[in-house]
Amino acid sequence: MTRESACEVALCDLKSGPVKRFDVYWRSKWRGDALPRRQDIDPSEILDILPLFILADIEAQPFRVRFRLCGTRVSLLDEELTGRYLDDLKNTPADEKQRIQMMYERVCFDRQPLYMRASNPSQQTGNLLRLEGAIWPLSSDGVRVDKCAAVEDFPDLG
């Protein structure tokens, strides 16, 4: 089964409650003009989202995405990401890795979230699952994006 390329959508076009809730949460963590920091994200405040949550470190030169944390539902339905670099993933085709990297690069450059929709094959059944998700920038100094938070939701599974 092939994976449908992620397409960018507006937040209002997504049905995912967890993506919308995390977006409100992320926006509440801004400090004036400064982007939220990793330490602003308190896991105890987003317990229902944690199984869908991804935290990534961003390396600038060369640009690389290293997944620091991957929620349990993401690892079951997509691929285990924890401790791995995007370009080293085994179950993700090369063209899809390139598209995902371009999304992370855009989030880092624009300093704005990116919302997406795709269909991914389930690791267990191979059936296509509708995925809705987003990537949000995080910054240690409030300016340069050095981490990203993401949520991958499969709303049809409830």
PDB file of C-alpha atoms in Angstrom:
ATOM      1  CA  MET A   1       0.000   0.000   0.000  1.00  0.00           C
ATOM      2  CA  THR A   2       1.389   3.411  -0.842  1.00  0.00           C
ATOM      3  CA  ARG A   3       1.339   6.471   1.311  1.00  0.00           C
ATOM      4  CA  GLU A   4      -0.522   9.538   0.067  1.00  0.00           C
ATOM      5  CA  SER A   5       1.618  12.650   0.109  1.00  0.00           C
ATOM      6  CA  ALA A   6       0.764  15.045   2.867  1.00  0.00           C
ATOM      7  CA  CYS A   7      -1.043  18.124   1.642  1.00  0.00           C
ATOM      8  CA  GLU A   8      -1.126  21.391   3.511  1.00  0.00           C
ATOM      9  CA  VAL A   9      -4.515  22.547   4.741  1.00  0.00           C
ATOM     10  CA  ALA A  10      -5.900  25.322   6.920  1.00  0.00           C
ATOM     11  CA  LEU A  11      -6.471  24.511  10.583  1.00  0.00           C
ATOM     12  CA  CYS A  12     -10.214  25.096  10.116  1.00  0.00           C
ATOM     13  CA  ASP A  13     -10.275  22.295   7.492  1.00  0.00           C
ATOM     14  CA  LEU A  14      -9.085  19.677  10.002  1.00  0.00           C
ATOM     15  CA  LYS A  15     -11.480  17.594  12.093  1.00  0.00           C
ATOM     16  CA  SER A  16      -8.853  16.468  14.616  1.00  0.00           C
ATOM     17  CA  GLY A  17      -9.701  17.655  18.111  1.00  0.00           C
ATOM     18  CA  PRO A  18      -6.187  16.913  19.440  1.00  0.00           C
ATOM     19  CA  VAL A  19      -4.526  18.990  16.687  1.00  0.00           C
ATOM     20  CA  LYS A  20      -6.863  21.916  17.352  1.00  0.00           C
ATOM     21  CA  ARG A  21      -6.410  21.644  21.151  1.00  0.00           C
ATOM     22  CA  PHE A  22      -2.624  21.560  20.869  1.00  0.00           C
ATOM     23  CA  ASP A  23      -2.718  24.588  18.573  1.00  0.00           C
ATOM     24  CA  VAL A  24      -4.632  26.577  21.207  1.00  0.00           C
ATOM     25  CA  TYR A  25      -2.219  25.301  23.885  1.00  0.00           C
ATOM     26  CA  TRP A  26       0.889  26.227  21.813  1.00  0.00           C
ATOM     27  CA  ARG A  27      -0.492  29.720  21.142  1.00  0.00           C
ATOM     28  CA  SER A  28      -1.078  30.187  24.891  1.00  0.00           C
ATOM     29  CA  LYS A  29       2.658  29.642  25.499  1.00  0.00           C
ATOM     30  CA  TRP A  30       3.889  32.604  23.418  1.00  0.00           C
ATOM     31  CA  ARG A  31       5.808  35.212  25.451  1.00  0.00           C
ATOM     32  CA  GLY A  32       5.189  38.467  23.579  1.00  0.00           C
ATOM     33  CA  ASP A  33       7.013  38.024  20.255  1.00  0.00           C
ATOM     34  CA  ALA A  34       9.041  35.047  21.537  1.00  0.00           C
ATOM     35  CA  LEU A  35       8.175  31.561  20.303  1.00  0.00           C
ATOM     36  CA  PRO A  36       7.326  28.970  22.959  1.00  0.00           C
ATOM     37  CA  ARG A  37      10.253  26.998  24.375  1.00  0.00           C
ATOM     38  CA  ARG A  38      10.390  23.249  24.943  1.00  0.00           C
ATOM     39  CA  GLN A  39      10.156  23.835  28.697  1.00  0.00           C
ATOM     40  CA  ASP A  40       6.896  25.743  28.144  1.00  0.00           C
ATOM     41  CA  ILE A  41       5.266  22.499  27.011  1.00  0.00           C
ATOM     42  CA  ASP A  42       4.152  20.700  30.176  1.00  0.00           C
ATOM     43  CA  PRO A  43       3.186  17.071  29.496  1.00  0.00           C
ATOM     44  CA  SER A  44       0.792  17.097  32.453  1.00  0.00           C
ATOM     45  CA  GLU A  45      -1.254  19.778  30.656  1.00  0.00           C
ATOM     46  CA  ILE A  46      -1.670  17.716  27.464  1.00  0.00           C
ATOM     47  CA  LEU A  47      -2.042  14.157  28.778  1.00  0.00           C
ATOM     48  CA  ASP A  48      -4.759  13.234  26.254  1.00  0.00           C
ATOM     49  CA  ILE A  49      -2.530  14.367  23.356  1.00  0.00           C
ATOM     50  CA  LEU A  50       0.699  12.603  24.446  1.00  0.00           C
ATOM     51  CA  PRO A  51       0.015   9.331  22.536  1.00  0.00           C
ATOM     52  CA  LEU A  52      -0.162  11.456  19.353  1.00  0.00           C
ATOM     53  CA  PHE A  53       2.716  13.787  20.214  1.00  0.00           C
ATOM     54  CA  ILE A  54       6.139  14.037  18.570  1.00  0.00           C
ATOM     55  CA  LEU A  55       9.049  16.169  19.748  1.00  0.00           C
ATOM     56  CA  ALA A  56      11.904  16.773  17.311  1.00  0.00           C
ATOM     57  CA  ASP A  57      15.316  18.415  17.600  1.00  0.00           C
ATOM     58  CA  ILE A  58      16.335  20.561  14.643  1.00  0.00           C
ATOM     59  CA  GLU A  59      19.966  20.572  13.571  1.00  0.00           C
ATOM     60  CA  ALA A  60      20.824  23.614  11.453  1.00  0.00           C
ATOM     61  CA  GLN A  61      23.956  22.744   9.443  1.00  0.00           C
ATOM     62  CA  PRO A  62      23.191  20.565   7.635  1.00  0.00           C
ATOM     63  CA  PHE A  63      19.459  20.713   8.292  1.00  0.00           C
ATOM     64  CA  ARG A  64      18.349  17.481   9.973  1.00  0.00           C
ATOM     65  CA  VAL A  65      15.362  16.405  12.028  1.00  0.00           C
ATOM     66  CA  ARG A  66      15.995  14.054  14.966  1.00  0.00           C
ATOM     67  CA  PHE A  67      12.957  12.692  16.746  1.00  0.00           C
ATOM     68  CA  ARG A  68      13.423  12.944  20.496  1.00  0.00           C
ATOM     69  CA  LEU A  69      10.024  11.547  21.497  1.00  0.00           C
ATOM     70  CA  CYS A  70       7.243   9.685  19.717  1.00  0.00           C
ATOM     71  CA  GLY A  71       3.831   8.992  21.219  1.00  0.00           C
ATOM     72  CA  THR A  72       2.676   5.397  21.558  1.00  0.00           C
ATOM     73  CA  ARG A  73      -0.212   5.707  19.108  1.00  0.00           C
ATOM     74  CA  VAL A  74       2.021   7.269  16.461  1.00  0.00           C
ATOM     75  CA  SER A  75       4.568   4.462  16.810  1.00  0.00           C
ATOM     76  CA  LEU A  76       1.833   1.808  16.523  1.00  0.00           C
ATOM     77  CA  LEU A  77       0.032   3.310  13.541  1.00  0.00           C
ATOM     78  CA  ASP A  78       2.892   4.981  11.693  1.00  0.00           C
ATOM     79  CA  GLU A  79       6.489   4.193  12.680  1.00  0.00           C
ATOM     80  CA  GLU A  80       8.607   4.328  15.859  1.00  0.00           C
ATOM     81  CA  LEU A  81      10.534   7.564  15.614  1.00  0.00           C
ATOM     82  CA  THR A  82      12.170   8.009  19.025  1.00  0.00           C
ATOM     83  CA  GLY A  83      15.917   8.581  18.775  1.00  0.00           C
ATOM     84  CA  ARG A  84      15.953   8.391  14.970  1.00  0.00           C
ATOM     85  CA  TYR A  85      16.718  10.909  12.267  1.00  0.00           C
ATOM     86  CA  LEU A  86      14.092  11.579   9.616  1.00  0.00           C
ATOM     87  CA  ASP A  87      16.505  10.577   6.851  1.00  0.00           C
ATOM     88  CA  ASP A  88      17.172   7.214   8.566  1.00  0.00           C
ATOM     89  CA  LEU A  89      13.537   6.031   8.799  1.00  0.00           C
ATOM     90  CA  LYS A  90      13.020   2.582   7.270  1.00  0.00           C
ATOM     91  CA  ASN A  91       9.263   2.513   6.532  1.00  0.00           C
ATOM     92  CA  THR A  92       9.083   5.937   4.918  1.00  0.00           C
ATOM     93  CA  PRO A  93       9.825   6.214   1.180  1.00  0.00           C
ATOM     94  CA  ALA A  94      12.615   8.612   0.156  1.00  0.00           C
ATOM     95  CA  ASP A  95      10.265  11.050  -1.608  1.00  0.00           C
ATOM     96  CA  GLU A  96       8.041  11.213   1.479  1.00  0.00           C
ATOM     97  CA  LYS A  97      11.055  11.842   3.749  1.00  0.00           C
ATOM     98  CA  GLN A  98      12.015  14.708   1.454  1.00  0.00           C
ATOM     99  CA  ARG A  99       8.479  16.179   1.640  1.00  0.00           C
ATOM    100  CA  ILE A 100       8.455  15.869   5.445  1.00  0.00           C
ATOM    101  CA  GLN A 101      11.872  17.521   5.667  1.00  0.00           C
ATOM    102  CA  MET A 102      10.624  20.381   3.484  1.00  0.00           C
ATOM    103  CA  MET A 103       7.668  20.832   5.856  1.00  0.00           C
ATOM    104  CA  TYR A 104      10.000  21.017   8.870  1.00  0.00           C
ATOM    105  CA  GLU A 105      12.276  23.447   7.013  1.00  0.00           C
ATOM    106  CA  ARG A 106       9.292  25.644   6.215  1.00  0.00           C
ATOM    107  CA  VAL A 107       8.081  25.630   9.831  1.00  0.00           C
ATOM    108  CA  CYS A 108      11.584  26.611  10.955  1.00  0.00           C
ATOM    109  CA  PHE A 109      11.962  29.345   8.340  1.00  0.00           C
ATOM    110  CA  ASP A 110       8.446  30.811   8.687  1.00  0.00           C
ATOM    111  CA  ARG A 111       8.301  30.320  12.475  1.00  0.00           C
ATOM    112  CA  GLN A 112       4.648  29.325  11.990  1.00  0.00           C
ATOM    113  CA  PRO A 113       2.784  26.028  12.337  1.00  0.00           C
ATOM    114  CA  LEU A 114       1.966  23.928   9.303  1.00  0.00           C
ATOM    115  CA  TYR A 115      -1.240  21.857   9.192  1.00  0.00           C
ATOM    116  CA  MET A 116      -1.569  18.784   6.976  1.00  0.00           C
ATOM    117  CA  ARG A 117      -3.716  15.876   5.895  1.00  0.00           C
ATOM    118  CA  ALA A 118      -2.580  12.561   4.359  1.00  0.00           C
ATOM    119  CA  SER A 119      -3.445   8.880   4.179  1.00  0.00           C
ATOM    120  CA  ASN A 120      -0.922   6.425   5.598  1.00  0.00           C
ATOM    121  CA  PRO A 121      -0.972   2.611   5.529  1.00  0.00           C
ATOM    122  CA  SER A 122      -1.367   1.048   8.972  1.00  0.00           C
ATOM    123  CA  GLN A 123       1.733  -0.863  10.134  1.00  0.00           C
ATOM    124  CA  GLN A 124      -0.561  -3.683  11.365  1.00  0.00           C
ATOM    125  CA  THR A 125      -3.171  -4.060   8.610  1.00  0.00           C
ATOM    126  CA  GLY A 126      -1.844  -2.140   5.613  1.00  0.00           C
ATOM    127  CA  ASN A 127      -5.223  -0.380   5.344  1.00  0.00           C
ATOM    128  CA  LEU A 128      -5.055   3.317   4.537  1.00  0.00           C
ATOM    129  CA  LEU A 129      -5.719   5.524   7.552  1.00  0.00           C
ATOM    130  CA  ARG A 130      -6.580   9.209   7.280  1.00  0.00           C
ATOM    131  CA  LEU A 131      -3.946  11.228   9.099  1.00  0.00           C
ATOM    132  CA  GLU A 132      -4.397  14.815  10.232  1.00  0.00           C
ATOM    133  CA  GLY A 133      -1.523  16.594  11.852  1.00  0.00           C
ATOM    134  CA  ALA A 134       0.561  19.681  12.352  1.00  0.00           C
ATOM    135  CA  ILE A 135       4.080  20.818  13.159  1.00  0.00           C
ATOM    136  CA  TRP A 136       4.715  23.754  15.525  1.00  0.00           C
ATOM    137  CA  PRO A 137       8.021  25.597  16.016  1.00  0.00           C
ATOM    138  CA  LEU A 138       9.741  25.797  19.402  1.00  0.00           C
ATOM    139  CA  SER A 139      12.750  27.957  20.264  1.00  0.00           C
ATOM    140  CA  SER A 140      15.238  27.961  23.128  1.00  0.00           C
ATOM    141  CA  ASP A 141      15.932  31.686  22.644  1.00  0.00           C
ATOM    142  CA  GLY A 142      12.463  32.724  21.420  1.00  0.00           C
ATOM    143  CA  VAL A 143      13.754  33.459  17.890  1.00  0.00           C
ATOM    144  CA  ARG A 144      15.713  30.603  16.253  1.00  0.00           C
ATOM    145  CA  VAL A 145      13.703  27.396  15.867  1.00  0.00           C
ATOM    146  CA  ASP A 146      15.707  24.522  17.329  1.00  0.00           C
ATOM    147  CA  LYS A 147      12.884  22.106  18.157  1.00  0.00           C
ATOM    148  CA  CYS A 148       9.463  21.306  16.787  1.00  0.00           C
ATOM    149  CA  ALA A 149       6.374  19.762  18.320  1.00  0.00           C
ATOM    150  CA  ALA A 150       4.023  17.736  16.143  1.00  0.00           C
ATOM    151  CA  VAL A 151       0.747  15.905  16.543  1.00  0.00           C
ATOM    152  CA  GLU A 152      -0.316  13.026  14.258  1.00  0.00           C
ATOM    153  CA  ASP A 153      -3.950  12.063  14.699  1.00  0.00           C
ATOM    154  CA  PHE A 154      -5.921   9.317  13.005  1.00  0.00           C
ATOM    155  CA  PRO A 155      -9.444  10.702  13.578  1.00  0.00           C
ATOM    156  CA  ASP A 156     -11.305   7.799  11.907  1.00  0.00           C
ATOM    157  CA  LEU A 157     -10.067   5.431  14.625  1.00  0.00           C
ATOM    158  CA  GLY A 158     -11.753   7.408  17.392  1.00  0.00           C
TER     159      GLY A 158
END
